[in-house]
Amino acid sequence: MKLGRMNHIGVATPDLDASIAFYRDVMGATDITEPFVLESQKVRVCFVNTPGENGPNGEPTAGTQVELLQPTEADSAVGKWLDKNPLGGQHHVCYEVPDIHEAKAWFEGLGKRVLGEPRIGAHGTLIFFVHPRDMGGQLTEIMETPKEAH
Ligand code: CO
């Protein structure tokens, strides 16, 4: 298992538009993507881009994102999570790996519960989740590093 960069922190919200306004007006975010619906996870999603460190020539690099998630159906994984956490808040963390299938085999070999087969996530690359009870209480998303990032 080769741990890559932390790609994003998933934050669930009952009101995506209100959360976008919060990150813009309270947190000072200036780069927030247009929301879109991710049917496979029954969520409306957008990303708050935080700046990374400057590159060798002072150019900005990509920082970690906050993935804002609003369920499109109450009867969905994020919808049920919001029932227990009505204000919303941190839902998962997502780490990149170079090879999604190798990572899945690694976690399964350690007896960790991988939730479903790798599927296309919000960044257009394969992802899977590992059960929070096997991960110190943290729902963990594993995502294959986007190829254009290399
Ligand atoms: Co995510």
PDB file of C-alpha atoms and ligand atoms in Angstrom:
ATOM      1  CA  MET A   1       0.000   0.000   0.000  1.00  0.00           C
ATOM      2  CA  LYS A   2       1.440   3.340  -1.080  1.00  0.00           C
ATOM      3  CA  LEU A   3      -0.297   6.266   0.628  1.00  0.00           C
ATOM      4  CA  GLY A   4      -0.697   9.261  -1.632  1.00  0.00           C
ATOM      5  CA  ARG A   5      -1.736  12.834  -0.917  1.00  0.00           C
ATOM      6  CA  MET A   6      -4.866  13.645   1.014  1.00  0.00           C
ATOM      7  CA  ASN A   7      -7.199  14.557  -1.830  1.00  0.00           C
ATOM      8  CA  HIS A   8     -10.209  15.860   0.073  1.00  0.00           C
ATOM      9  CA  ILE A   9     -12.282  15.918   3.209  1.00  0.00           C
ATOM     10  CA  GLY A  10     -15.928  15.046   2.622  1.00  0.00           C
ATOM     11  CA  VAL A  11     -18.342  17.320   4.472  1.00  0.00           C
ATOM     12  CA  ALA A  12     -22.042  16.501   4.484  1.00  0.00           C
ATOM     13  CA  THR A  13     -24.565  19.323   4.552  1.00  0.00           C
ATOM     14  CA  PRO A  14     -28.347  19.560   4.601  1.00  0.00           C
ATOM     15  CA  ASP A  15     -28.141  22.706   2.406  1.00  0.00           C
ATOM     16  CA  LEU A  16     -25.435  22.847  -0.246  1.00  0.00           C
ATOM     17  CA  ASP A  17     -26.137  26.443  -1.264  1.00  0.00           C
ATOM     18  CA  ALA A  18     -25.905  27.628   2.342  1.00  0.00           C
ATOM     19  CA  SER A  19     -22.610  25.736   2.748  1.00  0.00           C
ATOM     20  CA  ILE A  20     -21.195  27.313  -0.414  1.00  0.00           C
ATOM     21  CA  ALA A  21     -22.115  30.742   0.972  1.00  0.00           C
ATOM     22  CA  PHE A  22     -20.449  29.808   4.289  1.00  0.00           C
ATOM     23  CA  TYR A  23     -17.151  28.795   2.673  1.00  0.00           C
ATOM     24  CA  ARG A  24     -17.218  31.908   0.457  1.00  0.00           C
ATOM     25  CA  ASP A  25     -18.361  34.538   2.973  1.00  0.00           C
ATOM     26  CA  VAL A  26     -17.039  33.214   6.297  1.00  0.00           C
ATOM     27  CA  MET A  27     -13.999  31.144   5.282  1.00  0.00           C
ATOM     28  CA  GLY A  28     -12.925  33.384   2.426  1.00  0.00           C
ATOM     29  CA  ALA A  29     -12.845  30.673  -0.234  1.00  0.00           C
ATOM     30  CA  THR A  30     -12.432  32.098  -3.730  1.00  0.00           C
ATOM     31  CA  ASP A  31     -12.414  28.879  -5.780  1.00  0.00           C
ATOM     32  CA  ILE A  32     -15.575  26.784  -5.471  1.00  0.00           C
ATOM     33  CA  THR A  33     -16.689  24.523  -8.329  1.00  0.00           C
ATOM     34  CA  GLU A  34     -20.200  24.392  -9.800  1.00  0.00           C
ATOM     35  CA  PRO A  35     -22.392  21.788  -8.065  1.00  0.00           C
ATOM     36  CA  PHE A  36     -23.302  18.619  -9.956  1.00  0.00           C
ATOM     37  CA  VAL A  37     -25.265  15.486  -9.139  1.00  0.00           C
ATOM     38  CA  LEU A  38     -23.355  12.235  -8.619  1.00  0.00           C
ATOM     39  CA  GLU A  39     -26.155   9.724  -9.252  1.00  0.00           C
ATOM     40  CA  SER A  40     -24.215   6.683  -8.047  1.00  0.00           C
ATOM     41  CA  GLN A  41     -23.958   8.129  -4.534  1.00  0.00           C
ATOM     42  CA  LYS A  42     -27.254  10.071  -4.567  1.00  0.00           C
ATOM     43  CA  VAL A  43     -25.573  13.338  -3.699  1.00  0.00           C
ATOM     44  CA  ARG A  44     -25.215  16.839  -5.082  1.00  0.00           C
ATOM     45  CA  VAL A  45     -21.535  17.735  -4.873  1.00  0.00           C
ATOM     46  CA  CYS A  46     -19.152  20.643  -5.274  1.00  0.00           C
ATOM     47  CA  PHE A  47     -15.547  21.247  -4.305  1.00  0.00           C
ATOM     48  CA  VAL A  48     -14.001  24.063  -2.316  1.00  0.00           C
ATOM     49  CA  ASN A  49     -10.416  24.356  -3.551  1.00  0.00           C
ATOM     50  CA  THR A  50      -7.930  25.429  -0.907  1.00  0.00           C
ATOM     51  CA  PRO A  51      -4.582  26.758  -2.142  1.00  0.00           C
ATOM     52  CA  GLY A  52      -1.509  24.542  -1.984  1.00  0.00           C
ATOM     53  CA  GLU A  53       2.059  25.557  -1.346  1.00  0.00           C
ATOM     54  CA  ASN A  54       3.826  27.559  -3.993  1.00  0.00           C
ATOM     55  CA  GLY A  55       5.734  25.542  -6.557  1.00  0.00           C
ATOM     56  CA  PRO A  56       9.475  25.940  -7.267  1.00  0.00           C
ATOM     57  CA  ASN A  57       8.842  29.049  -9.385  1.00  0.00           C
ATOM     58  CA  GLY A  58       6.344  30.567  -6.981  1.00  0.00           C
ATOM     59  CA  GLU A  59       3.376  29.270  -8.930  1.00  0.00           C
ATOM     60  CA  PRO A  60       0.331  28.091  -6.945  1.00  0.00           C
ATOM     61  CA  THR A  61      -0.227  24.331  -6.755  1.00  0.00           C
ATOM     62  CA  ALA A  62      -3.412  22.423  -6.001  1.00  0.00           C
ATOM     63  CA  GLY A  63      -4.219  22.144  -2.308  1.00  0.00           C
ATOM     64  CA  THR A  64      -6.591  19.822  -0.534  1.00  0.00           C
ATOM     65  CA  GLN A  65     -10.281  20.149  -1.295  1.00  0.00           C
ATOM     66  CA  VAL A  66     -13.387  20.169   0.815  1.00  0.00           C
ATOM     67  CA  GLU A  67     -16.034  18.045  -0.906  1.00  0.00           C
ATOM     68  CA  LEU A  68     -19.466  19.359   0.033  1.00  0.00           C
ATOM     69  CA  LEU A  69     -22.176  16.685  -0.154  1.00  0.00           C
ATOM     70  CA  GLN A  70     -25.925  17.151   0.003  1.00  0.00           C
ATOM     71  CA  PRO A  71     -28.050  14.005  -0.354  1.00  0.00           C
ATOM     72  CA  THR A  72     -30.537  14.011  -3.226  1.00  0.00           C
ATOM     73  CA  GLU A  73     -32.580  11.320  -1.432  1.00  0.00           C
ATOM     74  CA  ALA A  74     -33.218  10.827   2.277  1.00  0.00           C
ATOM     75  CA  ASP A  75     -32.820   7.078   1.762  1.00  0.00           C
ATOM     76  CA  SER A  76     -29.134   7.174   0.856  1.00  0.00           C
ATOM     77  CA  ALA A  77     -25.860   6.719   2.722  1.00  0.00           C
ATOM     78  CA  VAL A  78     -25.316  10.448   3.225  1.00  0.00           C
ATOM     79  CA  GLY A  79     -29.035  11.022   3.900  1.00  0.00           C
ATOM     80  CA  LYS A  80     -28.985   8.486   6.721  1.00  0.00           C
ATOM     81  CA  TRP A  81     -25.758   9.973   8.086  1.00  0.00           C
ATOM     82  CA  LEU A  82     -27.446  13.399   8.214  1.00  0.00           C
ATOM     83  CA  ASP A  83     -30.327  11.909  10.205  1.00  0.00           C
ATOM     84  CA  LYS A  84     -27.795  11.249  12.978  1.00  0.00           C
ATOM     85  CA  ASN A  85     -25.823  14.478  12.380  1.00  0.00           C
ATOM     86  CA  PRO A  86     -28.452  17.048  11.377  1.00  0.00           C
ATOM     87  CA  LEU A  87     -26.043  19.999  11.267  1.00  0.00           C
ATOM     88  CA  GLY A  88     -23.772  18.139   8.850  1.00  0.00           C
ATOM     89  CA  GLY A  89     -20.010  18.041   9.281  1.00  0.00           C
ATOM     90  CA  GLN A  90     -17.056  15.846   8.442  1.00  0.00           C
ATOM     91  CA  HIS A  91     -18.293  12.679   6.746  1.00  0.00           C
ATOM     92  CA  HIS A  92     -15.146  11.074   5.312  1.00  0.00           C
ATOM     93  CA  VAL A  93     -11.507  11.627   4.395  1.00  0.00           C
ATOM     94  CA  CYS A  94     -10.085  10.677   1.002  1.00  0.00           C
ATOM     95  CA  TYR A  95      -6.530   9.593   0.221  1.00  0.00           C
ATOM     96  CA  GLU A  96      -5.058   9.004  -3.207  1.00  0.00           C
ATOM     97  CA  VAL A  97      -3.315   5.775  -4.172  1.00  0.00           C
ATOM     98  CA  PRO A  98      -1.497   4.937  -7.409  1.00  0.00           C
ATOM     99  CA  ASP A  99      -3.383   1.643  -7.977  1.00  0.00           C
ATOM    100  CA  ILE A 100      -6.952   1.217  -6.722  1.00  0.00           C
ATOM    101  CA  HIS A 101      -7.078  -2.575  -7.137  1.00  0.00           C
ATOM    102  CA  GLU A 102      -3.810  -3.091  -5.284  1.00  0.00           C
ATOM    103  CA  ALA A 103      -5.132  -0.884  -2.454  1.00  0.00           C
ATOM    104  CA  LYS A 104      -8.402  -2.839  -2.263  1.00  0.00           C
ATOM    105  CA  ALA A 105      -6.498  -6.123  -2.018  1.00  0.00           C
ATOM    106  CA  TRP A 106      -4.300  -4.616   0.702  1.00  0.00           C
ATOM    107  CA  PHE A 107      -7.191  -3.531   2.910  1.00  0.00           C
ATOM    108  CA  GLU A 108      -9.085  -6.777   2.358  1.00  0.00           C
ATOM    109  CA  GLY A 109      -5.952  -8.738   3.226  1.00  0.00           C
ATOM    110  CA  LEU A 110      -5.919  -6.922   6.573  1.00  0.00           C
ATOM    111  CA  GLY A 111      -9.566  -7.875   7.167  1.00  0.00           C
ATOM    112  CA  LYS A 112     -10.898  -4.354   6.586  1.00  0.00           C
ATOM    113  CA  ARG A 113     -14.413  -4.123   5.195  1.00  0.00           C
ATOM    114  CA  VAL A 114     -14.299  -2.548   1.729  1.00  0.00           C
ATOM    115  CA  LEU A 115     -17.755  -1.215   0.878  1.00  0.00           C
ATOM    116  CA  GLY A 116     -18.541  -2.402  -2.655  1.00  0.00           C
ATOM    117  CA  GLU A 117     -16.476  -2.640  -5.805  1.00  0.00           C
ATOM    118  CA  PRO A 118     -14.325   0.264  -7.063  1.00  0.00           C
ATOM    119  CA  ARG A 119     -16.538   2.739  -8.933  1.00  0.00           C
ATOM    120  CA  ILE A 120     -16.183   6.121 -10.570  1.00  0.00           C
ATOM    121  CA  GLY A 121     -16.169   8.889  -7.959  1.00  0.00           C
ATOM    122  CA  ALA A 122     -16.662  12.640  -8.087  1.00  0.00           C
ATOM    123  CA  HIS A 123     -13.210  13.171  -9.659  1.00  0.00           C
ATOM    124  CA  GLY A 124     -13.847  10.717 -12.490  1.00  0.00           C
ATOM    125  CA  THR A 125     -11.402   8.123 -11.160  1.00  0.00           C
ATOM    126  CA  LEU A 126     -12.069   4.836  -9.351  1.00  0.00           C
ATOM    127  CA  ILE A 127     -12.825   5.009  -5.643  1.00  0.00           C
ATOM    128  CA  PHE A 128     -13.965   2.770  -2.806  1.00  0.00           C
ATOM    129  CA  PHE A 129     -14.808   3.307   0.845  1.00  0.00           C
ATOM    130  CA  VAL A 130     -13.545   1.381   3.878  1.00  0.00           C
ATOM    131  CA  HIS A 131     -15.874   0.847   6.835  1.00  0.00           C
ATOM    132  CA  PRO A 132     -15.312   3.311   9.706  1.00  0.00           C
ATOM    133  CA  ARG A 133     -15.414   0.525  12.310  1.00  0.00           C
ATOM    134  CA  ASP A 134     -12.277  -0.949  10.776  1.00  0.00           C
ATOM    135  CA  MET A 135     -10.562   2.452  10.401  1.00  0.00           C
ATOM    136  CA  GLY A 136     -10.481   3.935  13.881  1.00  0.00           C
ATOM    137  CA  GLY A 137     -13.957   5.405  13.457  1.00  0.00           C
ATOM    138  CA  GLN A 138     -13.164   7.272  10.237  1.00  0.00           C
ATOM    139  CA  LEU A 139     -15.069   6.483   7.042  1.00  0.00           C
ATOM    140  CA  THR A 140     -12.181   6.419   4.566  1.00  0.00           C
ATOM    141  CA  GLU A 141     -12.354   6.931   0.817  1.00  0.00           C
ATOM    142  CA  ILE A 142      -9.528   5.577  -1.313  1.00  0.00           C
ATOM    143  CA  MET A 143      -9.188   7.159  -4.735  1.00  0.00           C
ATOM    144  CA  GLU A 144      -6.934   6.407  -7.655  1.00  0.00           C
ATOM    145  CA  THR A 145      -4.756   9.431  -8.418  1.00  0.00           C
ATOM    146  CA  PRO A 146      -6.023  11.235 -11.531  1.00  0.00           C
ATOM    147  CA  LYS A 147      -3.626  10.502 -14.392  1.00  0.00           C
ATOM    148  CA  GLU A 148      -3.340  14.146 -15.480  1.00  0.00           C
ATOM    149  CA  ALA A 149      -1.873  14.965 -12.053  1.00  0.00           C
ATOM    150  CA  HIS A 150       1.364  13.158 -12.964  1.00  0.00           C
TER     151      HIS A 150
HETATM  152 CO    CO B   1     -15.245  11.949  -1.266  1.00  0.00          CO
END
